[in-house]
Every structure is written in structure tokens, then in C-alpha cells.
PDB file of C-alpha atoms in Angstrom:
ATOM      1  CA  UNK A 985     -85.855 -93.889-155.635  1.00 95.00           C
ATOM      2  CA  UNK A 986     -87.474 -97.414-155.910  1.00 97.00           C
ATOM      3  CA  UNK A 987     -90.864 -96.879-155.900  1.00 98.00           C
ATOM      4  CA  UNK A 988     -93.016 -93.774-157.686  1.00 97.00           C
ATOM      5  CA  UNK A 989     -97.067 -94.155-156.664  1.00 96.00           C
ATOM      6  CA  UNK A 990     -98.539 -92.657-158.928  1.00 95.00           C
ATOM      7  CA  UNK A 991    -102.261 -92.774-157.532  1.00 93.00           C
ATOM      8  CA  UNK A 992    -104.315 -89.765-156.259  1.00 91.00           C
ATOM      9  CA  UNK A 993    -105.056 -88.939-153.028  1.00 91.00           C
ATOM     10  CA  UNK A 994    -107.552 -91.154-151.317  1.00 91.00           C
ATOM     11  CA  UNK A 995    -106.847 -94.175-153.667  1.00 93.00           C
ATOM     12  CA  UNK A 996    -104.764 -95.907-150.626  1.00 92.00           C
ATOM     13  CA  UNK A 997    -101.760 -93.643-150.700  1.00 93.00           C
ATOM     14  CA  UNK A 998    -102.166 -93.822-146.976  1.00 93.00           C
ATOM     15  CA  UNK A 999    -102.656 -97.529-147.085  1.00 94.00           C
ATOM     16  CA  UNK A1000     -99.713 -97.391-149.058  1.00 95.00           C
ATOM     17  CA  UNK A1001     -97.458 -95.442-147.541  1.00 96.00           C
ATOM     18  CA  UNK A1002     -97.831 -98.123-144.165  1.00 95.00           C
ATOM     19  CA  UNK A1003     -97.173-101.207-146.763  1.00 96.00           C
ATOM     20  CA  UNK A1004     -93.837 -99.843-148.101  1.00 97.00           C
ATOM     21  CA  UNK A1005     -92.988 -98.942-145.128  1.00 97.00           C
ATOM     22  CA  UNK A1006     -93.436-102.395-143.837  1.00 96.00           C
ATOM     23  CA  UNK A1007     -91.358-103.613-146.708  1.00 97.00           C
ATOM     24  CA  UNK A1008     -88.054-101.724-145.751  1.00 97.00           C
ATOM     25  CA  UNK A1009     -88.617 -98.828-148.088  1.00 98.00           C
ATOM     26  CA  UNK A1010     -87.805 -95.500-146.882  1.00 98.00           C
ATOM     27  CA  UNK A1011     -91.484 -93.342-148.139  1.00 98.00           C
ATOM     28  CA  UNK A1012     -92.115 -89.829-148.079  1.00 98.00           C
ATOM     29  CA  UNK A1013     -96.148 -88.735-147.527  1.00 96.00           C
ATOM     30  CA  UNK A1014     -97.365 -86.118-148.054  1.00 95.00           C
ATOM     31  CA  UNK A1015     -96.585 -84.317-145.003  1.00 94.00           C
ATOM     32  CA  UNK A1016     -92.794 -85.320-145.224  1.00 97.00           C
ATOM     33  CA  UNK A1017     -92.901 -83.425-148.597  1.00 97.00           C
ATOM     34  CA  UNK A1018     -94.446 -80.441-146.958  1.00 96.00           C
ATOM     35  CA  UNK A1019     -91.491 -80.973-143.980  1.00 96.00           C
ATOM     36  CA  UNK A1020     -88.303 -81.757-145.894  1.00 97.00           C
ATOM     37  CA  UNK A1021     -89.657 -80.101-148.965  1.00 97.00           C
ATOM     38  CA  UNK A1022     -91.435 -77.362-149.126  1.00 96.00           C
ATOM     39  CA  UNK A1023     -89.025 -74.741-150.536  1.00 96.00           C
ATOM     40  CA  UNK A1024     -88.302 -76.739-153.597  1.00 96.00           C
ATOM     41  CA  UNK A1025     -92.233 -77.537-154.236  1.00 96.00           C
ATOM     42  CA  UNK A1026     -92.820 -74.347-154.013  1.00 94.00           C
ATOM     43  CA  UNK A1027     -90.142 -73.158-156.322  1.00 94.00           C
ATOM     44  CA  UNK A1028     -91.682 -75.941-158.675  1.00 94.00           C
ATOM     45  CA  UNK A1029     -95.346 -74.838-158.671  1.00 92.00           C
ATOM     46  CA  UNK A1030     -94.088 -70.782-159.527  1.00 89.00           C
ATOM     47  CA  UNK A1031     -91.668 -72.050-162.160  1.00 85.00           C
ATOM     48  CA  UNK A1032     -92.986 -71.633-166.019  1.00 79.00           C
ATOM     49  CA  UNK A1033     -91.026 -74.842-166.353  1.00 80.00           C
ATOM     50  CA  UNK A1034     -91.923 -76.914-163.783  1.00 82.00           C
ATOM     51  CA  UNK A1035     -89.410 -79.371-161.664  1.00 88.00           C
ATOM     52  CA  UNK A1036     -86.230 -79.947-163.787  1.00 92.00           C
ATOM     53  CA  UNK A1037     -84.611 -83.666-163.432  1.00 93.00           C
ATOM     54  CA  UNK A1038     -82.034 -82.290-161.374  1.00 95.00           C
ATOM     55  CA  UNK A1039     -84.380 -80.702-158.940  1.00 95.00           C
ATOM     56  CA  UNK A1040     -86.245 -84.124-157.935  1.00 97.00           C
ATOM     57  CA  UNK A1041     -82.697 -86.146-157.588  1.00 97.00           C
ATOM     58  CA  UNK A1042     -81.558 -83.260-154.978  1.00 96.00           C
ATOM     59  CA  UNK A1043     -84.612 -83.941-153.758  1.00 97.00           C
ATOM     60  CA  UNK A1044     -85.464 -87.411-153.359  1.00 97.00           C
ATOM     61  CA  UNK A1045     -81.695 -88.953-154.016  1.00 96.00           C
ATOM     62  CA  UNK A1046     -81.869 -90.758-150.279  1.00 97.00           C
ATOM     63  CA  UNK A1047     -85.931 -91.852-150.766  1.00 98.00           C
ATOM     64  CA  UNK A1048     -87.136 -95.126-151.550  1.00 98.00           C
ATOM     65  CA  UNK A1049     -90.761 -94.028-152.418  1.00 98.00           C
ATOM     66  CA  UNK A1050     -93.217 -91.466-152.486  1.00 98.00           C
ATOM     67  CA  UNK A1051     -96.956 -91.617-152.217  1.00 97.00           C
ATOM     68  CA  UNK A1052     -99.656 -88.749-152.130  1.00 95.00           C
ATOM     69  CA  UNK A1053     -98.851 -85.441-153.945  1.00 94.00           C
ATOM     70  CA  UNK A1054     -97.175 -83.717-154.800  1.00 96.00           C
ATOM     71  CA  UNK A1055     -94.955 -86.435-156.709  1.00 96.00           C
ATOM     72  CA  UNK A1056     -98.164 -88.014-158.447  1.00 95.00           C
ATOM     73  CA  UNK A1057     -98.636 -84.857-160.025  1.00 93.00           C
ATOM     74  CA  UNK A1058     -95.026 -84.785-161.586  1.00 94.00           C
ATOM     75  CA  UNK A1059     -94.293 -88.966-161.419  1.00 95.00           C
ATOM     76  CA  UNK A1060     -92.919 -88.622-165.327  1.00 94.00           C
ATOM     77  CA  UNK A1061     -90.305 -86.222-164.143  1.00 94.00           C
ATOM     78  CA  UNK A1062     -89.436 -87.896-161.691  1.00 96.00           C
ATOM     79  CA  UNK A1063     -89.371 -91.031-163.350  1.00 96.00           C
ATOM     80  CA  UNK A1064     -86.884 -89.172-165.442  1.00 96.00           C
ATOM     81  CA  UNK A1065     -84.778 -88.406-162.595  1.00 97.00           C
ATOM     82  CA  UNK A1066     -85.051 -92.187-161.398  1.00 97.00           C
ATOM     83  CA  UNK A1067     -85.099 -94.749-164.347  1.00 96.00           C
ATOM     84  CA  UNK A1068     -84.819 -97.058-162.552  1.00 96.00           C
ATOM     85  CA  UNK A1069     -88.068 -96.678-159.991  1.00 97.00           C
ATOM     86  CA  UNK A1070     -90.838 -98.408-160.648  1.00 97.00           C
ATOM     87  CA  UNK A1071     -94.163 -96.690-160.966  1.00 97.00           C
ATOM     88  CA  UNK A1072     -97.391 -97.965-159.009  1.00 97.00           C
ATOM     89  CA  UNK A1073    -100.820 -96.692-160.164  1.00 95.00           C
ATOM     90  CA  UNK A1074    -103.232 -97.221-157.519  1.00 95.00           C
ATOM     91  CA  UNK A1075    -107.017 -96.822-158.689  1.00 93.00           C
ATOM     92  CA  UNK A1076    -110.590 -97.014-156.694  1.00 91.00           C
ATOM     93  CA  UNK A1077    -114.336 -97.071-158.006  1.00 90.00           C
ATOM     94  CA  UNK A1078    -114.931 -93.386-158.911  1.00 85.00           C
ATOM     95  CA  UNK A1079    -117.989 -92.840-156.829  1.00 87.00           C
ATOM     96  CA  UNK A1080    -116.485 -94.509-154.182  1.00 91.00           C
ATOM     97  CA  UNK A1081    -113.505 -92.300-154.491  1.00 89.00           C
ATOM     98  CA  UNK A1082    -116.017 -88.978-154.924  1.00 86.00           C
ATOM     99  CA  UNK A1083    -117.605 -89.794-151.645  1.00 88.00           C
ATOM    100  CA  UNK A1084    -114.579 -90.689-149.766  1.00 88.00           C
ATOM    101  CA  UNK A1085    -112.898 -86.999-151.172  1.00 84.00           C
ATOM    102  CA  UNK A1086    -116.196 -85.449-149.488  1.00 84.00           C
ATOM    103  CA  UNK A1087    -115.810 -87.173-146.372  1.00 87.00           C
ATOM    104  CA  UNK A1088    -111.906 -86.100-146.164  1.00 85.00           C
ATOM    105  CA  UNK A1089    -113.422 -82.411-146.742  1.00 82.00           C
ATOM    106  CA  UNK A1090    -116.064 -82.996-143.646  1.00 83.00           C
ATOM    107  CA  UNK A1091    -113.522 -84.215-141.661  1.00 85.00           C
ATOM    108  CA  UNK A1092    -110.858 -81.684-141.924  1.00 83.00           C
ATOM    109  CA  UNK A1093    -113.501 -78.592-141.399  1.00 81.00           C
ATOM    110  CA  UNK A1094    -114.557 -80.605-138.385  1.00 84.00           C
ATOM    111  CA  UNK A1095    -111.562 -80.384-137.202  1.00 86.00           C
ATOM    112  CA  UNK A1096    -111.487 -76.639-135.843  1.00 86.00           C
ATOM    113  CA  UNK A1097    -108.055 -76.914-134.113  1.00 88.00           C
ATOM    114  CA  UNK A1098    -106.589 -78.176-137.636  1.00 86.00           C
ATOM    115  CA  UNK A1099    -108.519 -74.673-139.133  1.00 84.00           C
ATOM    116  CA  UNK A1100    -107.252 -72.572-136.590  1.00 87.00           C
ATOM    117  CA  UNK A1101    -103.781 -73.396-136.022  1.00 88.00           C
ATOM    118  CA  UNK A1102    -102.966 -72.752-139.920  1.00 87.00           C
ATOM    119  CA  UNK A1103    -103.620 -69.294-139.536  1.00 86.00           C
ATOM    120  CA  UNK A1104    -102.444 -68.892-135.737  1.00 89.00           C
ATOM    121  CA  UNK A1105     -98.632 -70.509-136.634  1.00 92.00           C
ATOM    122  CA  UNK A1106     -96.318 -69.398-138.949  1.00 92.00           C
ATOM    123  CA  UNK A1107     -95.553 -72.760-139.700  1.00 94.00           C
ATOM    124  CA  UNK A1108     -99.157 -73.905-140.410  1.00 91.00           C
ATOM    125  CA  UNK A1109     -99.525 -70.966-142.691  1.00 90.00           C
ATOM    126  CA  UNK A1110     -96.811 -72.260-144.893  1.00 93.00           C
ATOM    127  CA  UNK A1111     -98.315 -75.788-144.851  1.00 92.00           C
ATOM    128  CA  UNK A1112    -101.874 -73.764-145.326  1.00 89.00           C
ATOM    129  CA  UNK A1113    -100.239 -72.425-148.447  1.00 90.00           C
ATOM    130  CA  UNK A1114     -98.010 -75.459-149.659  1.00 93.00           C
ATOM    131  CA  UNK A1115    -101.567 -77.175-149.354  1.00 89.00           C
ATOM    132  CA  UNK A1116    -103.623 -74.509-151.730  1.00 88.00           C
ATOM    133  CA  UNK A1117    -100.779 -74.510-154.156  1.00 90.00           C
ATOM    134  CA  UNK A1118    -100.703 -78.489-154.522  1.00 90.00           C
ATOM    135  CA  UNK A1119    -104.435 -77.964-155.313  1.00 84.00           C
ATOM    136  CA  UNK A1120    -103.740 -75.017-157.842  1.00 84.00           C
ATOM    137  CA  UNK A1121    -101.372 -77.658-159.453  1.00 85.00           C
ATOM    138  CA  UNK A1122    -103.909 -80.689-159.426  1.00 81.00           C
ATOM    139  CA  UNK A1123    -106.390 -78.630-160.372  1.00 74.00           C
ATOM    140  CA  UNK A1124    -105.866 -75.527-162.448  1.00 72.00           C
ATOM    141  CA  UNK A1125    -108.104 -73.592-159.855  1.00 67.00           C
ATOM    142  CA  UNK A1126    -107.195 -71.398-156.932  1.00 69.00           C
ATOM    143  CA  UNK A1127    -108.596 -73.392-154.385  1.00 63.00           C
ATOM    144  CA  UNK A1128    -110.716 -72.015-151.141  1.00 64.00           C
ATOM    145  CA  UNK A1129    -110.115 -74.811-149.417  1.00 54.00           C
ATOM    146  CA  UNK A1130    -107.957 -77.987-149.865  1.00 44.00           C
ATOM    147  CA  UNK A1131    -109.443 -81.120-151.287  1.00 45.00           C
ATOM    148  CA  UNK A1132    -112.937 -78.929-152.535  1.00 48.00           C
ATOM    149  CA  UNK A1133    -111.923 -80.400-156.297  1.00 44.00           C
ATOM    150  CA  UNK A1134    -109.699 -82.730-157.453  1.00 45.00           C
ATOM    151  CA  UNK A1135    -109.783 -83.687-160.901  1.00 48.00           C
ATOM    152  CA  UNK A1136    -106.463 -83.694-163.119  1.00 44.00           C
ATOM    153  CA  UNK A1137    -105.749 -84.912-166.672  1.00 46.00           C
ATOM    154  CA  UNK A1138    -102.559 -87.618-166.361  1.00 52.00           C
ATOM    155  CA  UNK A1139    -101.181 -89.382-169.269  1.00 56.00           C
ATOM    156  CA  UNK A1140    -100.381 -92.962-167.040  1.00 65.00           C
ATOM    157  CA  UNK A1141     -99.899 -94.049-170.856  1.00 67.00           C
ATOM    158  CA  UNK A1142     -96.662 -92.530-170.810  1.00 75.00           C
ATOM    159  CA  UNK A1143     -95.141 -94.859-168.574  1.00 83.00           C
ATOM    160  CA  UNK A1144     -93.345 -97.912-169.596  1.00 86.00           C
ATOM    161  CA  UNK A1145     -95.385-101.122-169.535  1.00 86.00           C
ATOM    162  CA  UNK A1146     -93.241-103.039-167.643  1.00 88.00           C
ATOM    163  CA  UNK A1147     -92.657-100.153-165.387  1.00 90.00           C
ATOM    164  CA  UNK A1148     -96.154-100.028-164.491  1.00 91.00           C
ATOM    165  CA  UNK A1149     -98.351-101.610-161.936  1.00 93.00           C
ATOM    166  CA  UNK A1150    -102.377-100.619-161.459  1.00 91.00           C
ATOM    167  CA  UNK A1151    -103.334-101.731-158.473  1.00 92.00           C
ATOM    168  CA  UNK A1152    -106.291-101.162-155.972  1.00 91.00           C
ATOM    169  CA  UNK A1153    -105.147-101.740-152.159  1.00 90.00           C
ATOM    170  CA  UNK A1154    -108.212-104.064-151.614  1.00 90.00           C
ATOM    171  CA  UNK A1155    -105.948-106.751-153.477  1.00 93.00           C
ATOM    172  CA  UNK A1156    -103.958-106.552-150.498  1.00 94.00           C
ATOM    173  CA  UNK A1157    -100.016-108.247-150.358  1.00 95.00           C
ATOM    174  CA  UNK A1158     -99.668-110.549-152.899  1.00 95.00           C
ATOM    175  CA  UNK A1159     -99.483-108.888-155.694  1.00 95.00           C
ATOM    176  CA  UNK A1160     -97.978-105.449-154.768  1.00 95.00           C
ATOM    177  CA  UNK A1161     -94.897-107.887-153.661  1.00 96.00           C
ATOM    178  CA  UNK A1162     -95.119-109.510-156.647  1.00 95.00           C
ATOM    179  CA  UNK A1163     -94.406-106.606-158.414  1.00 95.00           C
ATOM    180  CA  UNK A1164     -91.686-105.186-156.215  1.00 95.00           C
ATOM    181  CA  UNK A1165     -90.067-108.872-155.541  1.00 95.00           C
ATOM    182  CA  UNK A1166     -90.595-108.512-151.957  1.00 95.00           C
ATOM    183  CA  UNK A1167     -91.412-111.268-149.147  1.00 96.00           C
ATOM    184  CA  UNK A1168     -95.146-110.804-147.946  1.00 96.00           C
ATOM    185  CA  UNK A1169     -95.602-109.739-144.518  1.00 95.00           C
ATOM    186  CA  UNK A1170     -96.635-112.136-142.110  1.00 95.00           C
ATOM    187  CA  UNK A1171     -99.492-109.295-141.040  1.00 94.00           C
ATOM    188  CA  UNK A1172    -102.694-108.033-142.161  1.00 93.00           C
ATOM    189  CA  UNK A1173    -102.324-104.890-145.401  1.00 93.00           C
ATOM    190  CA  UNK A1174    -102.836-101.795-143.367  1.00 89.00           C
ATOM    191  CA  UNK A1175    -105.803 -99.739-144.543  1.00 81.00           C
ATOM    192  CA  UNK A1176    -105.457 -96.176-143.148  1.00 74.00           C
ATOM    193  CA  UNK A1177    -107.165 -93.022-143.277  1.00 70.00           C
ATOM    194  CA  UNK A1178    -110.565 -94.653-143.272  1.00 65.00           C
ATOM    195  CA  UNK A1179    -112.947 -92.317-143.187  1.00 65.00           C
ATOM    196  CA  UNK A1180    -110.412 -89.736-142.882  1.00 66.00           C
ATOM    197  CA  UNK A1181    -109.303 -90.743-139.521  1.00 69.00           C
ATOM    198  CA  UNK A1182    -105.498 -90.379-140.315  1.00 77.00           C
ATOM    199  CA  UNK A1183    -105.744 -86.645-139.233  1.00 83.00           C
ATOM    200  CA  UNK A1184    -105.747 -87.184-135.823  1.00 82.00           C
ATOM    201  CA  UNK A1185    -102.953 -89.510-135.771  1.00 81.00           C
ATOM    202  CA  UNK A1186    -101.317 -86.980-138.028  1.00 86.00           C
ATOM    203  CA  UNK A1187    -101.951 -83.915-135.731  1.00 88.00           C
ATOM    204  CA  UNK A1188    -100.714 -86.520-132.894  1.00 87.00           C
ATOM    205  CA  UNK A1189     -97.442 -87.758-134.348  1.00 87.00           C
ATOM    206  CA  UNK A1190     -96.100 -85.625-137.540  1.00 92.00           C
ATOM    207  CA  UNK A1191     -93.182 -83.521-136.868  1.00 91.00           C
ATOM    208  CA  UNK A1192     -94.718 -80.654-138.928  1.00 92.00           C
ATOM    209  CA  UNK A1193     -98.429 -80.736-137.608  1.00 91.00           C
ATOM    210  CA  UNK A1194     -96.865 -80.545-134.007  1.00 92.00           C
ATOM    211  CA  UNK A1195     -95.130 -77.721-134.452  1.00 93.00           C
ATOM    212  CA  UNK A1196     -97.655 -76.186-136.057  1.00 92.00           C
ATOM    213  CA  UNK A1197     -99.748 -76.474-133.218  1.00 92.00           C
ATOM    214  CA  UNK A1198     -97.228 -75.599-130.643  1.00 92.00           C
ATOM    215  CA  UNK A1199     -96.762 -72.694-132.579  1.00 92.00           C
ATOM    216  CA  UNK A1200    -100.914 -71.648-132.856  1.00 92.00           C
ATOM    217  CA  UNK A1201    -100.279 -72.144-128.793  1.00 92.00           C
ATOM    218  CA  UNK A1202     -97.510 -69.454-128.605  1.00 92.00           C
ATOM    219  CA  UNK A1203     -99.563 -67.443-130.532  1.00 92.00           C
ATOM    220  CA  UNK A1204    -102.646 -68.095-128.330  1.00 90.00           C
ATOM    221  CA  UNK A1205    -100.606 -67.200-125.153  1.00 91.00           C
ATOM    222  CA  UNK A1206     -99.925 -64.279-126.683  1.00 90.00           C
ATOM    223  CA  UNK A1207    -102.884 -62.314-127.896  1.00 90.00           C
ATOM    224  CA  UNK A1208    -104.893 -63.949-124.262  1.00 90.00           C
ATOM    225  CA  UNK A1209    -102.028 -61.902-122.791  1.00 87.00           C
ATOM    226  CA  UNK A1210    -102.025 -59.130-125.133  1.00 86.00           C
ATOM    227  CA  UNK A1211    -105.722 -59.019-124.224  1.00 84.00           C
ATOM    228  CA  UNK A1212    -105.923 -59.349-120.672  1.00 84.00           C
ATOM    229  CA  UNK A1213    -103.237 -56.152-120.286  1.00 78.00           C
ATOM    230  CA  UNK A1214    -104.994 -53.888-122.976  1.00 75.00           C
ATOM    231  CA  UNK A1215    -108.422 -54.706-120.788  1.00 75.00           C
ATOM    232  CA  UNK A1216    -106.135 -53.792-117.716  1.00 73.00           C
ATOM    233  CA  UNK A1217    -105.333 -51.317-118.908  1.00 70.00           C
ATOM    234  CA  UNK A1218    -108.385 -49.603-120.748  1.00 69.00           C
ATOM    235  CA  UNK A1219    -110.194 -50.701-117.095  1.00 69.00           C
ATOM    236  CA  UNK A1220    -107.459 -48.637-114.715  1.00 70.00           C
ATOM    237  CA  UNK A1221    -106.953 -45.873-116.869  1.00 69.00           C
ATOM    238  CA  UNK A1222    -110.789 -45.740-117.028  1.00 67.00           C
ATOM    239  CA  UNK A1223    -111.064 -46.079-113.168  1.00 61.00           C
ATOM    240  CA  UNK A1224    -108.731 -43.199-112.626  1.00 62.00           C
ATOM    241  CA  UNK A1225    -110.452 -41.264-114.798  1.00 67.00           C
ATOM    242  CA  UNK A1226    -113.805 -41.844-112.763  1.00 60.00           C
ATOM    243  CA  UNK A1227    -112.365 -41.069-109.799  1.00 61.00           C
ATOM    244  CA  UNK A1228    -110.653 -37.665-110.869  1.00 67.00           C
ATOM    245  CA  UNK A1229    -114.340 -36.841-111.959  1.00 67.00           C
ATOM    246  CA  UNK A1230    -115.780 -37.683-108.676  1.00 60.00           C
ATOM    247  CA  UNK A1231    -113.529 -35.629-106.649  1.00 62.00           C
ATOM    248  CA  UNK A1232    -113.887 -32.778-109.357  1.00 67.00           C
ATOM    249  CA  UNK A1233    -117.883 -32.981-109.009  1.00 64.00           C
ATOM    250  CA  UNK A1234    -116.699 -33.080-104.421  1.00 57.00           C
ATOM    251  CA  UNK A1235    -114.783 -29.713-104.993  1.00 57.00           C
ATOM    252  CA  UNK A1236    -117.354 -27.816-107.205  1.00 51.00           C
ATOM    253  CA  UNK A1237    -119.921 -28.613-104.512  1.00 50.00           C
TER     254      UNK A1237
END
């Protein structure tokens, strides 16, 4: 572990995630946490203790970086685990940050397959959960729905000085590279999930969210099939039944 950012969600973590990756580092989002993590996260959140140092270096031993929660939640403990990591605060205008949490929410209730196939997939009702319980964490409240609040108290004073880095993505390359002793790329800094619009290309290309929604398909197939035999047979065993009282009514007469 090289990297810990230590930003909330929708202060460039996506941004962020595409500029380490375009450095060489190795970054986990937050749907690779969900994907290659979920088990332990969850373990984490039920735990009267927490994540113990241990727990994050089985975990993120062969990471570079993380971004988005659930690590900016618990970036002391792992900074524990990984001394050696240095820690990346990203920060935005707060009313600019409010609005662009609302717009996220918009966005993903919009989005009625991305509803839908949480409840219709095994797979996306793990991910519905892992998602409600990150928000419990950030927020002390059972959420209805992910990213409805998100306010959480975090001591960033705890972290070394020289360790630490607050930075807002609008600065673009030079100084994040700066700070990490890294070449700047010969490209543009990527600025993703404007507007929310990373949850398409999500739902297109993450492992998880596709089998999620090859899963809500299955299940789909399913009950149309479940329902199209039940109406079968509620119409022939109905139709039998009209006929044997037709030719009951023929005999009397």
C-alpha cells in the first residue's frame, strides 16, 4: 500500500482513482472493495472493534491505493497497517459537494435497472447490503437508500504532516506528482463521474455490476416463465372445467 485517499465520496475519488491508475499504481474503488472484499468489510462493520491491523494487510497487502469507501472511513487503521503509504486528502467547496451528492442520488434512482437488479440477483443484494452498511458506518444511521446522508466526523489531524497531502482534483497533475514523486502524464487529469455519469460505465464494465445484472436476468427468465405456466395452467384447468359444465348442463337437458 502506497497510496491511502482519504477524501469522501464525490470529492474526485473517481477522478482519482483514473490518475493513479495512470501513474502505475494498482487502485481499488469502491466496487473492487465490494468484489474482492466484501466478506472482510462486512466482518469489519459487525465487529465491536472494528478492522484490526492485521485484517487490512490480508486485505490490501498486493494494493497500491485505495480511493472511495470504505478505506476513507478507516484510513488511520490502515495507515497502521501500511506506515509507509502516504495519505491524500482530497477536499471540494461544500455546497458544491452537497449538490453534486444530490445529483449522484437522482441519478442512481433514475436508473431503474440499477434499482431492480439489486433485489432481482443474489449478487446485487449483497452489494445492496455492503452499500447500506458503508452508509451505517459513514453515517451512524440505517440508511433507506445509499448516498441519502453523508456526513462523518474524521480526525485528518491525526495523520502525520508529512504524510499528508490536501488536495482538490481541479489542481490537476502537478502537484499530486509532486507529492507522490511521479512523472506527469503527457495527457489531460481525468475528471470522472461528472454528474454522476460513471454508473453507466460502471454497469457496462465492472465485473460485479455485470454479474449482478446477468443474475437479475436469470431471475427475470424465471418468474416470466414461472408466470406464463401458472397462467397456463390456471387457463386449461379452467377450460376443462367449463367444458365438463357444459356437457353436464347437455345431459340434464
Amino acid at each position: 500500500m502506497k497510496v491511502i485517499t482519504a477524501g469522501f465520496s464525490k470529492t474526485g475519488t473517481k477522478s482519482m482513482f483514473l490518475a493513479l491508475s495512470e501513474l502505475g499504481y494498482n487502485v481499488y474503488d469502491f466496487h473492487d472493495h465490494f468484489w474482492h472484499h466484501c466478506d472482510q468489510w462486512t466482518k469489519i462493520y459487525s465487529s465491536s472493534t472494528g478492522g484490526t491491523i492485521e485484517d487490512f494487510k490480508e486485505m490490501y497487502e498486493s494494493v497500491d491505493a485505495v480511493t472511495d469507501a470504505p478505506p476513507y472511513l478507516f484510513w488511520e487503521e490502515i495507515l497502521q497497517a501500511f506506515p509507509d503509504a502516504k495519505v491524500i486528502l482530497t477536499t471540494r467547496d461544500e455546497e458544491e459537494w452537497y449538490q453534486s451528492v444530490l445529483g449522484q442520488n437522482k441519478v442512481m434512482k433514475r436508473n431503474y435497472i440499477y434499482q431492480v437488479m439489486q433485489i432481482l440477483s443474489p449478487t446485487g443484494w449483497k452489494y445492496y447490503k455492503f452499500f447500506r452498511d458503508t452508509m451505517t458506518c459513514l453515517s451512524g444511521l440505517r440508511m433507506r437508500h445509499p448516498f441519502d446522508l453523508m456526513f462523518v466526523k474524521n480526525e485528518m489531524q491525526n495523520c502525520p504532516p508529512e504524510k499528508l497531502f490536501v488536495y482538490d482534483v481541479r489542481q490537476g497533475w502537478e502537484p499530486l506528482c509532486e507529492f507522490l514523486g511521479k512523472e506527469i502524464p503527457d495527457k489531460p487529469f481525468p475528471h470522472e463521474n461528472v454528474a454522476g455519469n460513471a454508473l453507466e460505465k460502471l454497469m457496462a464494465k465492472h465485473p460485479a455490476l455485470i454479474r449482478i445484472q446477468r443474475e437479475m436476468k436469470v431471475t427475470v427468465a424465471l418468474m416470466s416463465f414461472a408466470l406464463i405456466f401458472g397462467s397456463y395452467k390456471i387457463y386449461k384447468n379452467g377450460f376443462v372445467e367449463l367444458l365438463n359444465n357444459f356437457w353436464s348442463s347437455v345431459q340434464l337437458k
